[in-house]
CSV table of C-alpha atoms and ligand atoms in Angstrom, one decimal:
chain,number,residue,atom,x,y,z
A,1,MET,CA,142.5,118.3,82.1
A,2,LYS,CA,144.3,121.6,81.4
A,3,LEU,CA,146.4,123.5,83.9
A,4,LEU,CA,147.9,126.9,83.3
A,5,ILE,CA,150.9,128.3,85.2
A,6,LYS,CA,151.1,132.1,84.8
A,7,ASP,CA,154.1,134.4,84.8
A,8,ALA,CA,156.7,132.0,86.4
A,9,ARG,CA,160.4,132.5,86.0
A,10,ILE,CA,161.0,129.2,84.2
A,11,ILE,CA,164.5,127.7,84.7
A,12,SER,CA,165.2,124.5,82.7
A,13,PRO,CA,169.0,124.2,82.5
A,14,ALA,CA,169.1,121.3,80.0
A,15,ASP,CA,167.8,123.7,77.3
A,16,LYS,CA,169.4,126.8,78.9
A,17,LEU,CA,165.9,128.2,79.4
A,18,ASP,CA,165.6,131.0,82.0
A,19,GLN,CA,162.7,133.3,81.2
A,20,ILE,CA,159.4,134.6,82.6
A,21,ALA,CA,156.5,132.9,80.8
A,22,ASP,CA,153.4,130.8,81.1
A,23,ILE,CA,153.2,127.0,81.0
A,24,LEU,CA,150.1,125.2,79.7
A,25,ILE,CA,149.7,121.6,80.7
A,26,ASP,CA,147.3,119.3,79.0
A,27,GLY,CA,146.9,115.9,80.6
A,28,SER,CA,150.3,114.6,81.7
A,29,LYS,CA,152.4,116.7,79.3
A,30,ILE,CA,153.5,120.3,78.8
A,31,LEU,CA,151.6,121.5,75.8
A,32,LYS,CA,152.9,125.0,75.4
A,33,ILE,CA,155.4,127.5,76.9
A,34,GLY,CA,155.0,131.2,76.0
A,35,LYS,CA,154.0,134.7,77.0
A,36,ASN,CA,150.4,135.5,77.7
A,37,ILE,CA,148.9,132.1,76.9
A,38,LYS,CA,145.2,132.3,76.6
A,39,ALA,CA,143.5,129.0,77.3
A,40,GLY,CA,140.3,128.0,78.9
A,41,ALA,CA,142.1,126.1,81.7
A,42,PRO,CA,139.9,125.2,84.6
A,43,LYS,CA,142.9,125.6,87.0
A,44,ILE,CA,145.2,128.6,86.9
A,45,ILE,CA,148.3,129.0,89.2
A,46,ASP,CA,149.5,132.6,89.6
A,47,ALA,CA,153.3,132.1,89.7
A,48,ALA,CA,154.4,135.7,89.6
A,49,ASN,CA,157.6,136.2,91.6
A,50,LYS,CA,158.0,132.4,91.8
A,51,ILE,CA,160.1,130.1,89.8
A,52,ALA,CA,159.0,127.0,88.0
A,53,VAL,CA,161.7,124.3,87.7
A,54,PRO,CA,161.8,120.7,86.6
A,55,GLY,CA,160.5,118.4,89.4
A,56,LEU,CA,163.4,117.2,91.4
A,57,ILE,CA,164.8,113.7,90.8
A,58,ASP,CA,166.1,112.2,94.1
A,59,MET,CA,168.1,109.1,93.2
A,60,HIS,CA,168.8,108.0,96.8
A,61,VAL,CA,165.7,107.3,98.8
A,62,HIS,CA,164.7,104.7,101.3
A,63,LEU,CA,160.9,104.2,101.2
A,64,ARG,CA,161.1,101.2,103.7
A,65,GLU,CA,158.3,99.3,101.9
A,66,PRO,CA,158.0,96.4,101.9
A,67,GLY,CA,159.1,95.4,105.4
A,68,ARG,CA,159.3,98.5,107.6
A,69,GLU,CA,156.1,100.3,107.0
A,70,ASP,CA,156.3,101.7,110.6
A,71,LYS,CA,159.2,103.9,109.3
A,72,GLU,CA,157.8,104.9,105.9
A,73,THR,CA,155.6,103.6,103.1
A,74,VAL,CA,155.5,104.3,99.4
A,75,GLN,CA,152.5,106.5,100.2
A,76,SER,CA,154.0,108.5,103.0
A,77,GLY,CA,157.4,108.8,101.4
A,78,THR,CA,156.0,110.1,98.1
A,79,LEU,CA,153.8,112.6,100.0
A,80,ALA,CA,157.0,113.8,101.6
A,81,ALA,CA,158.7,113.9,98.2
A,82,ALA,CA,155.9,116.0,96.7
A,83,LYS,CA,156.2,118.4,99.6
A,84,GLY,CA,159.9,118.8,98.8
A,85,GLY,CA,159.3,119.5,95.1
A,86,VAL,CA,160.5,116.0,94.2
A,87,THR,CA,158.6,114.3,91.4
A,88,SER,CA,160.8,111.2,90.9
A,89,VAL,CA,162.6,109.0,93.4
A,90,LEU,CA,164.8,106.0,93.1
A,91,ALA,CA,163.9,103.6,95.8
A,92,MET,CA,166.9,101.8,97.3
A,93,PRO,CA,166.8,98.0,97.5
A,94,ASN,CA,167.5,97.4,101.2
A,95,THR,CA,163.9,96.5,101.9
A,96,ASP,CA,162.5,93.3,103.4
A,97,PRO,CA,162.4,91.3,101.2
A,98,ALA,CA,165.3,93.0,99.3
A,99,MET,CA,164.9,93.9,95.7
A,100,ASP,CA,166.9,90.9,94.5
A,101,SER,CA,164.5,89.2,92.2
A,102,ALA,CA,162.0,90.0,89.4
A,103,GLY,CA,159.3,88.7,91.7
A,104,ASN,CA,160.1,91.1,94.5
A,105,ILE,CA,160.3,94.0,92.1
A,106,LYS,CA,156.9,93.1,90.8
A,107,LEU,CA,155.6,93.1,94.4
A,108,LEU,CA,156.9,96.7,94.9
A,109,LYS,CA,155.7,97.8,91.5
A,110,ASP,CA,152.1,96.8,92.5
A,111,ILE,CA,152.4,98.9,95.7
A,112,ILE,CA,153.7,101.8,93.7
A,113,GLN,CA,150.9,101.6,91.2
A,114,LYS,CA,148.3,101.6,94.0
A,115,THR,CA,149.8,104.2,96.4
A,116,ALA,CA,152.5,106.4,95.0
A,117,ASN,CA,152.0,110.2,94.7
A,118,VAL,CA,155.0,110.8,92.5
A,119,ASN,CA,157.1,108.7,90.1
A,120,VAL,CA,158.9,105.9,91.9
A,121,PHE,CA,161.7,104.0,90.1
A,122,ILE,CA,163.4,100.9,91.5
A,123,CYS,CA,167.0,100.1,92.2
A,124,GLY,CA,167.8,96.4,92.3
A,125,ALA,CA,170.2,94.7,94.8
A,126,ILE,CA,173.6,93.4,93.7
A,127,THR,CA,173.5,90.1,95.6
A,128,LYS,CA,170.8,87.7,96.8
A,129,GLU,CA,169.3,88.9,100.1
A,130,ARG,CA,172.1,91.5,100.1
A,131,LYS,CA,174.4,89.0,101.7
A,132,GLY,CA,177.3,89.8,99.4
A,133,LYS,CA,177.8,86.3,98.2
A,134,GLU,CA,175.7,85.3,95.2
A,135,LEU,CA,175.1,87.7,92.3
A,136,VAL,CA,171.5,88.5,91.4
A,137,ASP,CA,170.2,88.0,87.9
A,138,ILE,CA,171.0,91.6,86.8
A,139,ALA,CA,169.5,91.1,83.3
A,140,ALA,CA,166.2,89.9,84.8
A,141,LEU,CA,166.1,92.8,87.3
A,142,LYS,CA,166.6,95.2,84.4
A,143,LYS,CA,163.9,93.5,82.4
A,144,SER,CA,161.5,93.9,85.3
A,145,GLY,CA,162.2,97.6,85.5
A,146,ALA,CA,165.2,98.2,87.8
A,147,LEU,CA,167.1,101.3,86.6
A,148,ALA,CA,170.3,100.6,88.5
A,149,ILE,CA,171.8,98.1,91.0
A,150,SER,CA,173.2,98.8,94.4
A,151,GLU,CA,173.8,97.0,97.7
A,152,ASP,CA,173.1,100.3,99.6
A,153,GLY,CA,173.4,100.0,103.3
A,154,ASN,CA,176.3,97.7,102.7
A,155,SER,CA,179.3,97.4,100.4
A,156,VAL,CA,180.1,94.1,98.7
A,157,ASP,CA,183.3,93.0,100.3
A,158,ASP,CA,184.3,90.2,97.9
A,159,ASP,CA,186.3,91.7,95.0
A,160,ASN,CA,185.3,88.8,92.7
A,161,VAL,CA,181.6,89.2,93.3
A,162,MET,CA,181.8,92.9,92.8
A,163,PHE,CA,183.8,92.6,89.6
A,164,SER,CA,181.2,90.1,88.3
A,165,ALA,CA,178.5,92.6,89.2
A,166,PHE,CA,180.2,95.3,87.2
A,167,LYS,CA,180.6,93.1,84.2
A,168,ALA,CA,177.0,92.0,84.3
A,169,ALA,CA,175.8,95.6,84.8
A,170,LYS,CA,177.8,96.7,81.8
A,171,LYS,CA,176.2,94.0,79.7
A,172,ALA,CA,172.7,94.9,81.0
A,173,GLY,CA,173.4,98.6,80.6
A,174,VAL,CA,172.7,99.7,84.1
A,175,PRO,CA,174.8,101.8,86.4
A,176,VAL,CA,176.2,100.3,89.7
A,177,ILE,CA,175.5,102.6,92.6
A,178,CYS,CA,178.3,102.0,95.2
A,179,HIS,CA,177.9,102.4,99.0
A,180,CYS,CA,181.6,102.6,99.7
A,181,GLU,CA,182.5,101.3,103.2
A,182,ASP,CA,185.2,98.9,104.2
A,183,LEU,CA,183.7,97.4,107.4
A,184,SER,CA,187.1,96.1,108.5
A,185,LEU,CA,188.0,99.8,108.8
A,186,SER,CA,184.7,101.3,110.0
A,187,ALA,CA,183.5,98.4,112.3
A,188,GLY,CA,181.8,99.6,115.4
A,189,GLY,CA,182.2,103.3,114.7
A,190,VAL,CA,179.4,105.8,115.2
A,191,ILE,CA,180.8,109.2,114.2
A,192,ASN,CA,183.8,110.5,112.2
A,193,ALA,CA,187.1,109.3,113.6
A,194,GLY,CA,189.1,112.3,114.9
A,195,PHE,CA,188.9,115.1,117.3
A,196,TYR,CA,185.3,114.7,118.3
A,197,SER,CA,185.3,110.9,118.6
A,198,THR,CA,188.2,111.3,121.0
A,199,LYS,CA,186.6,114.2,122.9
A,200,LEU,CA,183.2,112.5,123.2
A,201,GLY,CA,184.6,109.0,123.8
A,202,LEU,CA,182.7,107.6,120.8
A,203,ARG,CA,184.1,105.0,118.4
A,204,GLY,CA,185.2,106.5,115.1
A,205,ILE,CA,184.6,105.7,111.5
A,206,SER,CA,187.7,106.6,109.5
A,207,ARG,CA,187.6,108.5,106.2
A,208,GLU,CA,189.8,105.7,105.0
A,209,SER,CA,187.0,103.2,105.3
A,210,GLU,CA,185.2,105.2,102.6
A,211,TYR,CA,188.0,106.2,100.3
A,212,LYS,CA,189.7,102.8,100.2
A,213,ARG,CA,186.5,101.3,99.0
A,214,VAL,CA,186.0,104.1,96.5
A,215,SER,CA,189.4,103.3,95.2
A,216,ARG,CA,188.7,99.6,94.9
A,217,ASP,CA,185.4,100.1,93.2
A,218,ILE,CA,186.8,102.6,90.7
A,219,ASN,CA,189.5,100.1,89.7
A,220,LEU,CA,186.9,97.3,89.2
A,221,ALA,CA,184.6,99.6,87.2
A,222,LYS,CA,187.6,100.7,85.1
A,223,LYS,CA,188.5,97.1,84.3
A,224,SER,CA,184.9,96.2,83.4
A,225,GLY,CA,184.0,99.5,81.6
A,226,SER,CA,180.8,99.7,83.6
A,227,HIS,CA,179.2,103.0,84.8
A,228,ILE,CA,180.0,103.5,88.4
A,229,HIS,CA,178.1,105.9,90.6
A,230,ILE,CA,179.5,106.7,94.0
A,231,ALA,CA,176.8,107.3,96.6
A,232,HIS,CA,176.9,109.8,99.5
A,233,VAL,CA,180.4,111.0,99.1
A,234,SER,CA,181.6,112.5,102.5
A,235,SER,CA,185.4,112.8,102.4
A,236,LYS,CA,188.0,114.9,100.7
A,237,GLU,CA,190.1,111.9,99.7
A,238,SER,CA,187.1,110.3,97.9
A,239,ILE,CA,186.6,113.5,95.9
A,240,GLU,CA,190.3,113.4,94.8
A,241,LEU,CA,189.9,109.8,93.7
A,242,ILE,CA,186.7,110.6,91.7
A,243,ALA,CA,188.3,113.7,90.1
A,244,GLU,CA,191.3,111.6,89.1
A,245,ALA,CA,189.0,108.8,87.6
A,246,LYS,CA,187.1,111.4,85.6
A,247,LYS,CA,190.3,112.7,84.2
A,248,THR,CA,191.3,109.2,83.0
A,249,GLY,CA,188.0,108.6,81.3
A,250,VAL,CA,186.3,106.2,83.8
A,251,ASN,CA,182.5,106.2,83.3
A,252,ILE,CA,181.9,107.6,86.8
A,253,THR,CA,179.4,109.9,88.4
A,254,ALA,CA,179.0,110.8,92.1
A,255,GLU,CA,176.5,112.2,94.5
A,256,THR,CA,176.5,113.8,98.0
A,257,ALA,CA,173.7,114.7,100.4
A,258,PRO,CA,172.8,118.1,101.8
A,259,HIS,CA,173.9,117.2,105.3
A,260,TYR,CA,177.5,116.6,104.2
A,261,PHE,CA,177.9,120.1,102.7
A,262,THR,CA,176.0,121.8,105.5
A,263,LEU,CA,177.0,120.2,108.8
A,264,ASP,CA,180.3,119.0,110.1
A,265,GLU,CA,181.3,116.6,112.9
A,266,SER,CA,181.0,119.2,115.6
A,267,ALA,CA,177.2,118.8,115.2
A,268,VAL,CA,177.3,115.6,117.2
A,269,GLU,CA,178.6,117.4,120.4
A,270,GLY,CA,175.1,117.5,121.9
A,271,PHE,CA,174.7,113.7,121.2
A,272,ASP,CA,171.7,114.5,119.0
A,273,THR,CA,171.0,111.2,117.2
A,274,ASN,CA,169.6,113.1,114.3
A,275,MET,CA,173.2,113.9,113.5
A,276,LYS,CA,174.1,110.2,113.2
A,277,MET,CA,174.4,108.9,109.7
A,278,ASN,CA,176.6,106.6,107.6
A,279,PRO,CA,179.0,107.8,106.3
A,280,PRO,CA,179.2,110.2,109.3
A,281,LEU,CA,179.4,114.0,109.3
A,282,ARG,CA,183.1,114.7,108.6
A,283,ARG,CA,185.5,117.6,109.3
A,284,LYS,CA,185.0,121.2,108.2
A,285,GLU,CA,187.8,120.5,105.7
A,286,ASP,CA,185.7,117.8,104.0
A,287,LEU,CA,182.6,120.0,104.0
A,288,LEU,CA,184.5,122.7,102.2
A,289,ALA,CA,186.0,120.2,99.8
A,290,LEU,CA,182.5,118.9,98.9
A,291,ARG,CA,181.3,122.5,98.2
A,292,GLY,CA,184.3,122.9,95.9
A,293,ALA,CA,183.6,119.6,94.2
A,294,LEU,CA,180.0,120.6,93.6
A,295,LYS,CA,181.2,123.8,92.0
A,296,GLU,CA,183.8,122.1,89.8
A,297,GLY,CA,181.4,119.4,88.7
A,298,ILE,CA,183.4,116.6,90.3
A,299,ILE,CA,180.2,115.8,92.2
A,300,ASP,CA,177.4,115.6,89.7
A,301,ILE,CA,174.3,115.0,91.8
A,302,ILE,CA,172.7,116.0,95.1
A,303,ALA,CA,170.5,113.3,96.6
A,304,SER,CA,168.8,113.2,100.0
A,305,ASP,CA,169.7,109.7,101.2
A,306,HIS,CA,166.2,109.9,102.8
A,307,ALA,CA,166.5,107.3,105.6
A,308,PRO,CA,163.5,107.3,107.9
A,309,HIS,CA,163.7,105.8,111.4
A,310,THR,CA,161.1,105.6,114.1
A,311,GLU,CA,161.6,107.5,117.4
A,312,ASN,CA,162.2,104.1,119.1
A,313,GLU,CA,165.3,103.7,117.0
A,314,LYS,CA,166.5,107.3,117.3
A,315,GLU,CA,165.6,108.5,120.8
A,316,ILE,CA,168.1,106.2,122.6
A,317,GLU,CA,171.8,106.3,123.4
A,318,PHE,CA,173.9,107.6,120.6
A,319,GLU,CA,175.9,104.4,120.2
A,320,ARG,CA,172.7,102.3,119.8
A,321,ALA,CA,170.7,104.7,117.6
A,322,ALA,CA,170.1,103.9,114.0
A,323,PHE,CA,172.2,105.5,111.3
A,324,GLY,CA,170.4,107.8,108.9
A,325,VAL,CA,168.3,111.0,108.5
A,326,ILE,CA,165.3,112.0,106.4
A,327,GLY,CA,165.8,114.6,103.7
A,328,LEU,CA,163.2,114.7,100.9
A,329,GLU,CA,161.3,117.7,102.2
A,330,THR,CA,164.4,119.8,102.9
A,331,LEU,CA,166.5,118.8,99.8
A,332,LEU,CA,165.8,121.8,97.7
A,333,ALA,CA,165.7,124.4,100.5
A,334,VAL,CA,168.9,123.3,102.2
A,335,SER,CA,170.7,123.1,98.8
A,336,TYR,CA,169.4,126.5,97.7
A,337,THR,CA,170.3,128.1,101.1
A,338,GLU,CA,173.7,126.6,101.4
A,339,LEU,CA,174.9,126.7,97.8
A,340,VAL,CA,173.0,129.4,95.8
A,341,LYS,CA,172.5,132.0,98.6
A,342,THR,CA,176.3,131.6,99.2
A,343,LYS,CA,177.1,132.0,95.5
A,344,ILE,CA,178.8,128.6,95.1
A,345,LEU,CA,176.3,127.6,92.5
A,346,ASP,CA,173.6,129.5,90.5
A,347,TRP,CA,170.1,128.2,90.0
A,348,PRO,CA,170.7,126.5,86.7
A,349,GLN,CA,173.9,124.8,88.1
A,350,LEU,CA,171.9,123.6,91.2
A,351,LEU,CA,169.1,122.3,89.0
A,352,MET,CA,171.6,120.3,86.9
A,353,LYS,CA,172.5,118.4,90.1
A,354,LEU,CA,168.9,118.0,91.3
A,355,THR,CA,167.2,117.2,88.0
A,356,VAL,CA,169.2,116.9,84.8
A,357,ASN,CA,172.1,114.8,86.0
A,358,PRO,CA,170.1,112.2,87.9
A,359,ALA,CA,167.8,111.8,84.9
A,360,ARG,CA,170.9,111.2,82.7
A,361,VAL,CA,172.4,108.6,85.1
A,362,LEU,CA,169.1,106.7,85.4
A,363,GLY,CA,168.3,107.0,81.6
A,364,LEU,CA,165.1,109.0,82.3
A,365,LYS,CA,163.6,111.4,79.8
A,366,LYS,CA,162.9,113.8,82.6
A,367,GLY,CA,164.4,116.9,84.3
A,368,LEU,CA,163.1,119.3,81.6
A,369,VAL,CA,160.5,122.0,81.5
A,370,LYS,CA,159.8,121.7,77.8
A,371,GLU,CA,156.9,121.5,75.3
A,372,GLY,CA,155.9,117.9,74.7
A,373,GLU,CA,157.7,116.5,77.8
A,374,ASP,CA,156.2,115.2,81.1
A,375,ALA,CA,154.6,117.9,83.2
A,376,ASP,CA,156.8,117.3,86.3
A,377,ILE,CA,157.3,120.7,87.8
A,378,ALA,CA,158.0,122.4,91.1
A,379,ILE,CA,156.9,125.9,91.8
A,380,VAL,CA,159.1,127.6,94.4
A,381,SER,CA,159.1,130.9,96.3
A,382,PRO,CA,162.9,131.4,96.4
A,383,GLU,CA,163.1,134.2,98.9
A,384,THR,CA,160.6,132.9,101.5
A,385,GLU,CA,162.4,132.3,104.7
A,386,TRP,CA,161.2,129.6,107.0
A,387,VAL,CA,162.3,127.5,110.0
A,388,VAL,CA,162.2,123.7,109.9
A,389,GLU,CA,159.8,122.3,112.5
A,390,LYS,CA,159.1,118.7,113.4
A,391,GLU,CA,155.5,119.2,112.5
A,392,PHE,CA,156.4,120.3,109.0
A,393,PHE,CA,157.3,116.8,107.9
A,394,LEU,CA,154.8,114.5,106.0
A,395,SER,CA,157.3,111.6,106.3
A,396,LYS,CA,156.2,109.0,108.9
A,397,SER,CA,159.6,109.6,110.6
A,398,LYS,CA,160.9,112.9,111.8
A,399,ASN,CA,164.6,112.3,112.1
A,400,SER,CA,165.9,115.4,110.4
A,401,PRO,CA,169.2,117.0,111.2
A,402,PHE,CA,167.8,120.3,110.0
A,403,ILE,CA,165.1,120.8,112.7
A,404,ASN,CA,165.2,124.5,113.9
A,405,LYS,CA,167.3,125.5,110.9
A,406,LYS,CA,166.4,128.7,109.1
A,407,LEU,CA,166.1,128.1,105.3
A,408,PHE,CA,165.3,130.0,102.2
A,409,GLY,CA,163.1,128.6,99.4
A,410,LEU,CA,159.7,127.1,99.9
A,411,VAL,CA,157.9,124.8,97.6
A,412,GLU,CA,154.5,126.2,96.8
A,413,TYR,CA,153.2,123.6,94.3
A,414,THR,CA,154.4,120.3,93.0
A,415,ILE,CA,153.0,118.9,89.8
A,416,CYS,CA,153.6,115.4,88.7
A,417,LYS,CA,152.5,114.1,85.3
A,418,GLY,CA,150.2,117.1,85.0
A,419,SER,CA,148.5,116.6,88.4
A,420,ILE,CA,149.0,118.9,91.4
A,421,VAL,CA,150.3,116.4,94.0
A,422,TYR,CA,151.2,119.1,96.6
A,423,SER,CA,150.1,122.6,97.2
A,424,LYS,CA,151.1,124.7,100.2
A,425,GLY,CA,147.5,125.9,100.4
B,509,ZN,ZN1,174.5,104.0,101.6
């Protein structure tokens, strides 16, 4: 089936494309880009004053299936993704069972095939049952379709196991995504260690628990020559270590999430459990350092770390509440509002971090609006102002730290492999 998008400002930074034109989609591919395309397309989208960008690629998403379908499923999570302009997600492996074998990956692939609304790619675990002891068969996971490995939710404590993982990942040609947390330094903490943990009487998670582990993992990656990707960077010291590693030629990339460059630790003052995540919201100083690192390219990628939790797990005392927040549906708007409206990044620079760079890390031929490529496109009204409400979310869970926040940039349509998977309507 043909679909014609008329008069959009098309921004595709991988090819330095930024022009007003039409896009003709045929089947799952982009057939033609040009001015005044005349085609008998049964469906035409008027995109005047809107921008058409590559569908977002969110490489840090918890879909909770299999195992915790009460929080999210592949179906509900990918509907949320589509609403946020996200056409590809990388599903993290901390499911039940964990993605630690070819058999479990096959199980998830079957669910994806039956119920996903956007592209879902799979990240394998590093150790069996994510217990940190016995390495998975990384080559077998890669063969069954895993694009990366990660122990996300945990860090592998044993240096030898982690070094073996890097060596095997190098051999298999997959990146290792590191959740950097030294539990001996963070144990029991619920918010950033510092002024607010003292003021509120809550146990703190030090920045050290993150950056010490970043430092260890960089050293192991360096020795093995493997591609290391640091997940959800939250602290200034971690940024400094990543910058230094990049200078010395380590094969390293890094991501942060919108809440870390938008909110600081003061947000927990009202004991709102939607402000509880791991790593925690840090100091203003860290927030500003993250913005600088995004501008300078030290941080390559923005990912949501979409972590749905039910109300039962969030609407309880702060200490007992689950860590994590949802983010697929607000990824683009928060990033645009906080980074482009403030002139830290321009549109093409932002889209590098939301589309092109994650595609490169994962080895996907995506993140492009280009003739012949997959028709994964988001159409956005950049200047539409809106307020995030709980009812807005299609995710099964509503634990967003951005409820009541005023944002710019609203996704009007999301097209995945040539099909309209979301329209604001
Ligand atoms: Zn993590």
